[in-house]
Coordinates of C-alpha atoms and ligand atoms in Angstrom, one line a residue:
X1 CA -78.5 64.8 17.9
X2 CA -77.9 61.0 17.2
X3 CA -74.3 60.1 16.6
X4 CA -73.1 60.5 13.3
X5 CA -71.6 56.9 11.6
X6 CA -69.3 56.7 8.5
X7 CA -68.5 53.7 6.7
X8 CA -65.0 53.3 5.9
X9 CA -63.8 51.3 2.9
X10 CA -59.9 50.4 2.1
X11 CA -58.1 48.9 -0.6
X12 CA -57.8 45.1 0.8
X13 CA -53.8 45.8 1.7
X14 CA -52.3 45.6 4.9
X15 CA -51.1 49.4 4.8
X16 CA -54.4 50.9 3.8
X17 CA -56.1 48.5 6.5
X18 CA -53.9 49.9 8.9
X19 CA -54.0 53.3 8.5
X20 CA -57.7 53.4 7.7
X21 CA -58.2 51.6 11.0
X22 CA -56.2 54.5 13.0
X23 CA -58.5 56.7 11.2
X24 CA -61.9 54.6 12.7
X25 CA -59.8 54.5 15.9
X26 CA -59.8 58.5 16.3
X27 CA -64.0 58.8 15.0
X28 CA -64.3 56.7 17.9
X29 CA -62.5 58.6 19.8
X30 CA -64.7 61.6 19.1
X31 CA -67.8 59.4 19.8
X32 CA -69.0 58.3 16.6
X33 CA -70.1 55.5 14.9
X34 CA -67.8 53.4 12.3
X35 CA -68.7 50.4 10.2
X36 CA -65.7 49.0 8.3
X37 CA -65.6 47.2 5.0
X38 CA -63.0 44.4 4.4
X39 CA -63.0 41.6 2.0
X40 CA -64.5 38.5 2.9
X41 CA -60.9 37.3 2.7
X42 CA -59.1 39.5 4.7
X43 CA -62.2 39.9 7.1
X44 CA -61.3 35.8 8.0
X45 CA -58.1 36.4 8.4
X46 CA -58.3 39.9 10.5
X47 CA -60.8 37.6 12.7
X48 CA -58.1 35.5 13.4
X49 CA -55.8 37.8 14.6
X50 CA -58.4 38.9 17.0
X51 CA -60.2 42.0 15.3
X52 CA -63.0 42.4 17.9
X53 CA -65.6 45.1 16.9
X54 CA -66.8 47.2 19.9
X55 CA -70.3 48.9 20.4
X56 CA -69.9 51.5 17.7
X57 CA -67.4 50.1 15.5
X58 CA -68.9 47.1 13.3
X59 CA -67.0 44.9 10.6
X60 CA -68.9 44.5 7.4
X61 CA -67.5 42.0 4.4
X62 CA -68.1 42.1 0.3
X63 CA -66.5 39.4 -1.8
X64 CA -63.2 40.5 -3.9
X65 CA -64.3 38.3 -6.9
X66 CA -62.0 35.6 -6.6
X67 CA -62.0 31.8 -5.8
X68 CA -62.0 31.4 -1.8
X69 CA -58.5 29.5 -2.5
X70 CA -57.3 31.8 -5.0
X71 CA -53.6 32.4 -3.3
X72 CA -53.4 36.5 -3.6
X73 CA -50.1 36.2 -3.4
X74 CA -48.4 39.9 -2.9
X75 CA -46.0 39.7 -5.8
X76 CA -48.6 39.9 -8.0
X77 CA -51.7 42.0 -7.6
X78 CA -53.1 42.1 -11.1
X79 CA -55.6 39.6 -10.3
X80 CA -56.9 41.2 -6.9
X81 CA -56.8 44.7 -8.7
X82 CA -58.7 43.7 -11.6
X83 CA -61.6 41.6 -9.9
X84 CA -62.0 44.9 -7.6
X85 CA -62.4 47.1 -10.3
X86 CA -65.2 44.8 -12.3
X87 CA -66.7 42.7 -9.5
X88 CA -66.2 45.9 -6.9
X89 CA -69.1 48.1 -8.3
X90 CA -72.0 46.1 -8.1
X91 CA -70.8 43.9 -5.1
X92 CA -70.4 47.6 -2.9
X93 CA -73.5 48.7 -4.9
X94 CA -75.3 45.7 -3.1
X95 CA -73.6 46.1 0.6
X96 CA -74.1 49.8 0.8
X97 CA -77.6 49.5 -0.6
X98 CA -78.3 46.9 2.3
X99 CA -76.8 49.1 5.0
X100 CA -79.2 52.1 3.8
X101 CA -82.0 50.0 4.4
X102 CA -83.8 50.8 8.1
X103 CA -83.6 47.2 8.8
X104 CA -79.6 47.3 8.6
X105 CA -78.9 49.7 11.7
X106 CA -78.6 47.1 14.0
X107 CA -78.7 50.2 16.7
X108 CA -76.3 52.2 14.5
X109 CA -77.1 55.6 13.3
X110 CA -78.0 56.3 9.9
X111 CA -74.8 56.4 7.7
X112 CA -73.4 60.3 7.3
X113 CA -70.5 59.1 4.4
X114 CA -69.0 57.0 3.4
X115 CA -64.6 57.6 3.7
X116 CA -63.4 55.5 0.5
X117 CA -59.8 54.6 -0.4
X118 CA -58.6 57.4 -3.0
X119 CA -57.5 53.8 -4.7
X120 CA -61.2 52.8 -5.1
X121 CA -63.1 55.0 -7.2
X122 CA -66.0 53.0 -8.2
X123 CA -66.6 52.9 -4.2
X124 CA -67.4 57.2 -4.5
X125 CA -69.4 57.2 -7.5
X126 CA -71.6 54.3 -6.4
X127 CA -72.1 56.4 -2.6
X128 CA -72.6 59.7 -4.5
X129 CA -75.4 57.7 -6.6
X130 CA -77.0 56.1 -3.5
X131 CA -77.0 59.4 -1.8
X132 CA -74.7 59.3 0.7
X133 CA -72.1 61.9 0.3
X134 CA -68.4 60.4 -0.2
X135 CA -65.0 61.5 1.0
X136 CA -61.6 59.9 0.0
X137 CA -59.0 58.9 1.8
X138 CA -55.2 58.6 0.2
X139 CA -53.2 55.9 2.4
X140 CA -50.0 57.3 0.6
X141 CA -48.0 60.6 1.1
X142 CA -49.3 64.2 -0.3
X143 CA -45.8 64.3 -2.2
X144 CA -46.4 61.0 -4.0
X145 CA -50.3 62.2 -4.9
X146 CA -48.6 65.5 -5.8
X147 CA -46.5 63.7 -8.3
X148 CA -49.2 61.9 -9.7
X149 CA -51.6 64.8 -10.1
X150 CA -48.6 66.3 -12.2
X151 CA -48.1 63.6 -14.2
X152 CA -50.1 64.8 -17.1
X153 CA -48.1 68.1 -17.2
X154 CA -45.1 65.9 -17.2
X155 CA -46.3 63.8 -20.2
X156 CA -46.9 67.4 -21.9
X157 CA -42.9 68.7 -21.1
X158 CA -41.7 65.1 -22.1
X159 CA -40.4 64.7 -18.8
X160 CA -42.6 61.2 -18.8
X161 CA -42.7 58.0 -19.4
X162 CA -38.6 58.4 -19.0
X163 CA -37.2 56.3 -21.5
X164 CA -35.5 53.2 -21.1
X165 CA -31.9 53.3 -19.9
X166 CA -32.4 57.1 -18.9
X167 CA -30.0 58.7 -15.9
X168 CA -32.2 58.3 -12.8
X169 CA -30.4 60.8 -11.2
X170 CA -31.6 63.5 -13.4
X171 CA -33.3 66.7 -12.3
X172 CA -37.2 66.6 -12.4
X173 CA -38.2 70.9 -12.2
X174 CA -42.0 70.5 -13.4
X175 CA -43.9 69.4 -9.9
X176 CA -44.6 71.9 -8.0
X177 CA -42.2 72.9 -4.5
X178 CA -39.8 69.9 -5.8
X179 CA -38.5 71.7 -8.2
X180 CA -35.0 72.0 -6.6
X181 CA -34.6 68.2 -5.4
X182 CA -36.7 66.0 -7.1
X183 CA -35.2 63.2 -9.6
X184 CA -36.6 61.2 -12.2
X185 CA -36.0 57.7 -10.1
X186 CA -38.0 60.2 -7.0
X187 CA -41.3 59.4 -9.4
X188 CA -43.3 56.2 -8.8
X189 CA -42.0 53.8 -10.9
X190 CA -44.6 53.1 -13.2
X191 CA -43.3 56.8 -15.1
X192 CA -40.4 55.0 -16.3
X193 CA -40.7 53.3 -20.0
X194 CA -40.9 49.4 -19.8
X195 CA -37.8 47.9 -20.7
X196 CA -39.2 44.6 -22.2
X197 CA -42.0 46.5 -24.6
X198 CA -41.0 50.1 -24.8
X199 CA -44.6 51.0 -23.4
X200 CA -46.1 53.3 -21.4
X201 CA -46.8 51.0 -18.1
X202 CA -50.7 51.1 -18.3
X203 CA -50.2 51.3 -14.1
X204 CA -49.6 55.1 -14.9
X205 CA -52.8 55.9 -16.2
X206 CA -54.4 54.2 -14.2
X207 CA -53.7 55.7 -11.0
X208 CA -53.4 59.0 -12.7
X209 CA -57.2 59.0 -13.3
X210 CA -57.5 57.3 -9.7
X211 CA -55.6 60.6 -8.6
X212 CA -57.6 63.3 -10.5
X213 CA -60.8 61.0 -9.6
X214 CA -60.5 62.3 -5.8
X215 CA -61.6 65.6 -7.2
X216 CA -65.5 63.9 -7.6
X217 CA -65.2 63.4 -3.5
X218 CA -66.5 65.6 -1.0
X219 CA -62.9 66.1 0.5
X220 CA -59.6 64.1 0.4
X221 CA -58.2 63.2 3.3
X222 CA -54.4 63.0 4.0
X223 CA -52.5 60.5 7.0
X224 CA -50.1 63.5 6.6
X225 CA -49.1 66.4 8.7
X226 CA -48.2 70.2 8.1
X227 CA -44.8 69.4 9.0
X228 CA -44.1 67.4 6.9
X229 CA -46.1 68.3 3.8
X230 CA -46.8 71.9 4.5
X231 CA -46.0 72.5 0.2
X232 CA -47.4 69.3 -1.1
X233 CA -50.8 70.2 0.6
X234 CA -50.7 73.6 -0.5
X235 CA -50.6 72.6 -3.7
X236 CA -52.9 70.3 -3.8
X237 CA -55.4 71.5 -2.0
X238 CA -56.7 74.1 -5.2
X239 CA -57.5 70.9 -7.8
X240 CA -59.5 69.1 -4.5
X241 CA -63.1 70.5 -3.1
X242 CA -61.1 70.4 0.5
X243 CA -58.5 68.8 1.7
X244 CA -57.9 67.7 5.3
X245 CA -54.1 66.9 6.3
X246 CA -54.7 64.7 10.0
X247 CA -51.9 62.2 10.5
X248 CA -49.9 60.6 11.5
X249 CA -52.7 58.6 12.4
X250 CA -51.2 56.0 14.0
X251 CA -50.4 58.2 16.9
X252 CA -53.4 60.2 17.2
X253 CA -55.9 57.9 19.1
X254 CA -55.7 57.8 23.3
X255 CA -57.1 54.4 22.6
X256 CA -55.0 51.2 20.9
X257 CA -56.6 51.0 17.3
X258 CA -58.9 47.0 16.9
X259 CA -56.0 44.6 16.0
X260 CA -54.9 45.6 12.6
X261 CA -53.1 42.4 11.8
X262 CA -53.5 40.1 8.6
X263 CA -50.8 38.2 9.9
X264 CA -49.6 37.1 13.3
X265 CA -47.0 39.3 15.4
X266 CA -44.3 37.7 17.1
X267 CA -44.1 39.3 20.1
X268 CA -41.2 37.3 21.4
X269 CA -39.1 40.2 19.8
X270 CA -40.1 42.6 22.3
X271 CA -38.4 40.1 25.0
X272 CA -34.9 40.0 22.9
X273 CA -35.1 43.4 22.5
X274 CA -35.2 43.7 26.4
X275 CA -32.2 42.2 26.2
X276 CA -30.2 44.8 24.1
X277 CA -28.6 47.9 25.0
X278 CA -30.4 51.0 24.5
X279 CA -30.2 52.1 20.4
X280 CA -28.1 49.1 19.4
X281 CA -30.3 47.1 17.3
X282 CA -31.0 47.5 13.5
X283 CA -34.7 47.1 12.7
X284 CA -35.3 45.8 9.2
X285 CA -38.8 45.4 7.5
X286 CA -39.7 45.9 4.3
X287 CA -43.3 46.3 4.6
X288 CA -46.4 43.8 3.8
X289 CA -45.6 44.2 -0.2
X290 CA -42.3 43.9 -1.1
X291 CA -40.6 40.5 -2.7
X292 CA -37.2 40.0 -3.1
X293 CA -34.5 37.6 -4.2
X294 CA -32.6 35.4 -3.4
X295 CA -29.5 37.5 -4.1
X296 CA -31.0 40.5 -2.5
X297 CA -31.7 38.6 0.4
X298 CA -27.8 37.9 0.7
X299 CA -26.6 41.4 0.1
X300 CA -28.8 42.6 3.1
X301 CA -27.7 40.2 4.8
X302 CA -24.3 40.3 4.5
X303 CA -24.4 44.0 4.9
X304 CA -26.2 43.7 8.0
X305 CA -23.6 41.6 9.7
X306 CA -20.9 43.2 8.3
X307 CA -22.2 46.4 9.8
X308 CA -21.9 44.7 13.1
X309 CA -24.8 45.4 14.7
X310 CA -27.2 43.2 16.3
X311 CA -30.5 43.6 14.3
X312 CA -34.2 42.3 14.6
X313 CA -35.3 41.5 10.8
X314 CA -38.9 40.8 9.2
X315 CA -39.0 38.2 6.9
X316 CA -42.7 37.2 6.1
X317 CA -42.9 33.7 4.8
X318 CA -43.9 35.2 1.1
X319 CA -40.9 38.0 0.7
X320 CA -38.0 35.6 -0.7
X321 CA -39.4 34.4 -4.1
X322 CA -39.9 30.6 -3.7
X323 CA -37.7 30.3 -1.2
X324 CA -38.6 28.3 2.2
X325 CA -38.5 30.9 5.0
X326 CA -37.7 28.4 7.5
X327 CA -34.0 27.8 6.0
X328 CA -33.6 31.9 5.3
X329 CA -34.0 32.4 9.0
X330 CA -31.6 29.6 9.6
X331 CA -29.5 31.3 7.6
X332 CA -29.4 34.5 9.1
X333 CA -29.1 33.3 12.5
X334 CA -26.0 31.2 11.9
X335 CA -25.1 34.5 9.7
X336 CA -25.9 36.7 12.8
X337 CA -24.3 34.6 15.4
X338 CA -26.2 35.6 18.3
X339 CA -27.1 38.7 17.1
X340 CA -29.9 38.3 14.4
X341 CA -33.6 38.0 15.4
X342 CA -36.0 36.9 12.7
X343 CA -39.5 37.1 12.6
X344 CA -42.2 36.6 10.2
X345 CA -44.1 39.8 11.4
X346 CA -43.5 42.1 14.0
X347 CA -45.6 44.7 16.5
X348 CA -43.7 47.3 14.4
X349 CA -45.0 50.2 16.2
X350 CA -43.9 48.7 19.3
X351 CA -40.5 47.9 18.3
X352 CA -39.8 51.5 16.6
X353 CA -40.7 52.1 20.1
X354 CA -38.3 50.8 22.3
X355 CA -35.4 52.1 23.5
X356 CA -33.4 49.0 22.1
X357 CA -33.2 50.2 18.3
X358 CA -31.0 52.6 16.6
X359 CA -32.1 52.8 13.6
X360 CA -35.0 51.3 10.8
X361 CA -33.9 49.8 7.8
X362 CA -37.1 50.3 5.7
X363 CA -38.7 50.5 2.3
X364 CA -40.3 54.0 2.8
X365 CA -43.6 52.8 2.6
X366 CA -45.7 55.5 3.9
X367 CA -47.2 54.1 7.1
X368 CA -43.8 52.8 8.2
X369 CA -41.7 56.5 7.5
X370 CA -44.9 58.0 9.3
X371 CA -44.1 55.7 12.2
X372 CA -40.2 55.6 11.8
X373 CA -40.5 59.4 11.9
X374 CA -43.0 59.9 15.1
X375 CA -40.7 57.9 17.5
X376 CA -37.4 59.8 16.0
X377 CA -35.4 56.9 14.5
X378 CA -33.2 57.1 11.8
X379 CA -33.9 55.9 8.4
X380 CA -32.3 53.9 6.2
X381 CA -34.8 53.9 2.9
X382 CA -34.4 50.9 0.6
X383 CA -37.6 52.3 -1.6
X384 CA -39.5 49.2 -3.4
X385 CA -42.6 50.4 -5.6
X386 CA -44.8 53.4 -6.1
X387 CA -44.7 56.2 -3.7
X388 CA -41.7 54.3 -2.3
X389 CA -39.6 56.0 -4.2
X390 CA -40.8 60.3 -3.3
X391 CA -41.3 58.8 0.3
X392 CA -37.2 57.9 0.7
X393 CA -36.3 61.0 -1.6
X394 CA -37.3 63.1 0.9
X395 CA -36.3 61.5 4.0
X396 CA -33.0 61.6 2.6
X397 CA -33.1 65.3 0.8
X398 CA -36.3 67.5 2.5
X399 CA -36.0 66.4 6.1
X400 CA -32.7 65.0 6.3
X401 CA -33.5 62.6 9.2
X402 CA -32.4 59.3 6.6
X403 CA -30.5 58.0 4.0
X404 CA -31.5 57.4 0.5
X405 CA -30.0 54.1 -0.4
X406 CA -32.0 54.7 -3.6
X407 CA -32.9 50.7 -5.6
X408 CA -29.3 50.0 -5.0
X409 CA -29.1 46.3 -3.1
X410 CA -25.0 46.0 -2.5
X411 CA -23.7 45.0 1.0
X412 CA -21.2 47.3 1.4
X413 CA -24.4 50.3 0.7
X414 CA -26.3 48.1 3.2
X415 CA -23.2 48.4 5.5
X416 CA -22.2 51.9 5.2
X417 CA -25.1 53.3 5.3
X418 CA -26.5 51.2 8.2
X419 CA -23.5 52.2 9.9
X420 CA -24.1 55.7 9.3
X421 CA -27.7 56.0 10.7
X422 CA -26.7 54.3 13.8
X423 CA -23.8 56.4 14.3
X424 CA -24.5 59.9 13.0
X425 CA -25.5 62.7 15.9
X426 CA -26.6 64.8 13.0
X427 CA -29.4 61.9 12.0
X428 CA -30.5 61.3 15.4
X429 CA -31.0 65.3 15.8
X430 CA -33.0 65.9 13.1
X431 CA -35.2 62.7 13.3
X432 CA -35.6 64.0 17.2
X433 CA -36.4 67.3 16.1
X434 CA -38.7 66.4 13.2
X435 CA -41.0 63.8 15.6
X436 CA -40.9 66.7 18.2
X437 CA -42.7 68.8 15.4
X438 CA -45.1 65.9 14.4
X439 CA -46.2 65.2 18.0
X440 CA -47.1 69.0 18.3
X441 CA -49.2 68.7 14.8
X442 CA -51.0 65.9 16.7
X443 CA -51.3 67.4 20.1
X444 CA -54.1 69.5 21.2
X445 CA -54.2 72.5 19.6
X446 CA -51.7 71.4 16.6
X447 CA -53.0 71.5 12.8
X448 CA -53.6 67.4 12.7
X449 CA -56.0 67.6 15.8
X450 CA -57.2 71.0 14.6
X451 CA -57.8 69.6 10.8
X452 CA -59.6 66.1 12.6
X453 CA -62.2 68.6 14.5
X454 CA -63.0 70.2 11.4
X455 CA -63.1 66.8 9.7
X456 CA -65.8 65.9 12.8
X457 CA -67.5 69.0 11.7
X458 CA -67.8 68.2 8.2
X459 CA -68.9 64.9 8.4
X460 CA -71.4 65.9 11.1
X461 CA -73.3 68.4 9.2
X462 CA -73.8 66.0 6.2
X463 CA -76.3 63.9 9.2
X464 CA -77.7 67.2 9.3
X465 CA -79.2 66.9 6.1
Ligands
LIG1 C1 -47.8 50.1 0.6 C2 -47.1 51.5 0.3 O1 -45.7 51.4 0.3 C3 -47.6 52.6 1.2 O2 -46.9 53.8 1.0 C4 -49.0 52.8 0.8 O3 -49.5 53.8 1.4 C5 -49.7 51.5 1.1 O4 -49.2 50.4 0.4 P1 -46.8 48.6 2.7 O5 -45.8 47.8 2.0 O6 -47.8 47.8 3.4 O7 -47.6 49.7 1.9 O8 -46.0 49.5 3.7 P2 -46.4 50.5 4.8 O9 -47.2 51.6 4.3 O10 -45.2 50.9 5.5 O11 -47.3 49.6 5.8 C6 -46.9 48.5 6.5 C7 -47.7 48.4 7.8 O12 -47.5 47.1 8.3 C8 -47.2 49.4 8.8 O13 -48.3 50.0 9.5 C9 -46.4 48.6 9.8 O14 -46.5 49.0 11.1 C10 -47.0 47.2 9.7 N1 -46.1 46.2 9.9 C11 -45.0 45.9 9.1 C12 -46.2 45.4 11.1 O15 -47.1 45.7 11.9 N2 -45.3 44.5 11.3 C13 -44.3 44.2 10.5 O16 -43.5 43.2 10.8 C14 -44.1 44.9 9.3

């Protein structure tokens, strides 16, 4: 039987590129075909950090709809997000047409599915009406989709939009298994009344219909693992047609995943951190999204020397506002006397890696805790946006291998607590423990690799057809 091929679509973001690439890493793995959709954008700038396509694994671009020097700058997605949604239909309507055509195999299968961004549902409804059977793919945890799938339930109770000036720290009982340790600032941010109009952000209903959109796919498909989200799955899965929990994805492929890079890694880090002794260094990143100020800056800062640790810190050239990167990293090397490494993006899985660090400063983004997590470090969750916020809850509460530093931004937090992840046994045991129990999920025989062979299954009888 010919090889089955899916074509795999993600939001154009670094951490749905990423983790939607680990996921064409492991069907090639299992010996099938993938073409890969990026934005004529981010397909330019993927090339340049050396995205080479193999013999079954093909890139494929569509335009996002916006001016070729349009900055799509990462504090602000509102443009990006709404020439998707109106330009998106009929410009994936026109590239998936094209690849259904015999002419467009290029020596590749016929398609079996298409695997879509749970974030993109134009992208299912236009496969499902050019016949090819659709399955979605959330890049974020089950626990934050969880939350968002309750949300309507919360609206009923009055639990949401919380109103302005609310206590954060109040219970939330109404989404289900989080009943005992969930808090109002635990919900993605967009739940919370707008202080400058009173409003309902219009984010929330957005990605609540995005949410209960995933129930039109095939299956939804979690970068997730029993061990972790054993209840979230559970109850999702009855809302979903099937759900398939096969993360952390990351890790799964025997083979490196194609260069998943928008920007370029400084490897020079992996050198300095050579040169440290084993679990002394603080990693700090913040992820691909996350902006911050000028003041912010300084508190971490200053915590992170006052902590007195050497640590290795990701400042991309677009995280400080205006600010001009070059003088921030002079800045925190005459901070860090000797101790500071700044770079403007790192190897991160590499660096969780390495015997060097002690702990990761992070901002729970989901693909970051998945990779914190797997190599047993430490936590320390500065939560930013979105599913940020569930993601850091329950490092902190549910598996106890992390702090919570919640949206507070203070030096002596940033000190204390980076103290205390570097220092407590009790952290370091559980994270130990915890990525002991994720490896097995992933290891032969675990429910990750057993999930992914069902997931080959599935995908494989819909060639059958
Ligand atoms: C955001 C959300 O926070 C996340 O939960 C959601 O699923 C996708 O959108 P982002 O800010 O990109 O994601 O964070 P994260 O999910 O952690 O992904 C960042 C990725 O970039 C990780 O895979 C990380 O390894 C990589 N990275 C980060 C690097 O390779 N180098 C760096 O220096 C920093």
């Amino acid at each position: 039987m010919a090889s089955a091929h899916v074509q795999v679509f993600p939001w154009p973001l670094q951490g749905h590129i990423n983790s939607m690439l680990h996921f064409a890493a492991g069907l090639l793995d299992a010996g099938l075909h993938v073409t890969f959709v990026h934005t004529e954008h981010n397909l330019r700038r993927a090339h340049r950090a050396e995205a080479v396509a193999t013999p079954r694994l093909r890139f494929v671009s569509l335009p996002d709809g916006l001016p070729v020097d349009h900055p799509r700058s990462v504090g602000d997605l509102t443009d990006l997000s709404k020439s998707l949604m109106t330009t998106g239909p009929a410009a994936y309507r026109a590239l998936l047409a094209s690849a259904l055509s015999p002419a467009a195999d290029g020596g590749f299968p016929a398609l079996s599915c298409v695997l879509a961004d749970g974030l993109l549902p134009f992208a299912i409804d236009v496969a499902e009406e050019l016949g090819v059977p659709a399955l979605a793919f959330r890049t974020a945890s089950a626990c934050s989709f969880l939350a968002y799938l309750s949300v309507p339930r919360l609206v009923e109770l009055g639990e949401v939009p919380i109103p302005v000036g609310a206590d954060l720290d109040e219970p939330v009982r109404s989404v289900p298994g989080m009943e005992d340790f969930l808090r109002r600032r635990d919900l993605p941010n967009s739940c919370r009344r707008r202080a400058e109009t009173d409003d309902v952000d219009p984010l929330l209903q957005i990605l609540v219909g995005y949410t209960a959109h995933s129930r039109k796919a095939r299956a939804l498909i979690f970068n997730t693992a029993a061990s972790l989200e054993r209840s979230a799955l559970a109850h999702i899965a009855p809302h979903m047609r099937d759900v398939f929990a096969i993360g952390p994805l990351h890790a799964v492929s025997a083979a490196p995943a194609p260069a998943t890079s928008l920007w370029r890694e400084d490897d020079g880090c992996m050198a300095w951190l050579d040169g440290q002794a084993d679990r002394s260094v603080v990693y700090v990143s913040l992820g691909s999204l996350a902006v911050i100020s000028l003041e912010q800056f300084t508190e971490f800062l200053s915590g992170l020397v006052g902590s007195g640790y050497a640590f290795l810190w990701v400042l991309r050239p677009d995280m400080v506002g205006a600010s001009q990167s070059a003088v921030l990293q002079e800045a925190v090397g005459a901070a860090g006397k000797g101790k500071a490494r700044v770079v403007d993006w790192a190897p991160q899985r590499d660096v969780l890696r390495h015997r060097a660090v002690g702990c990761f400063l992070t901002h729970a983004g989901w693909n970051s805790t998945l990779e914190g997590i797997t190599e047993g470090v430490p936590l320390v969750c500065w939560p930013f946006f979105a599913d940020q916020h569930i993601n850091s809850r329950f490092v902190g509460a549910v598996w106890g291998t992390g702090l919570d530093m919640k949206d507070v931004c203070e030096r002596a937090v940033v000190e204390g607590m980076v103290r205390r992840a570097m220092e407590s046994g009790q952290l370091r045991m559980s994270a130990q423990a915890l990525s002991q129990k994720v490896r097995r999920d992933i290891a032969e025989g675990g429910s990750s690799a057993t999930e992914f062979q069902r997931l080959i299954g599935f995908i494989k009888e819909f060639g059958k057809n």
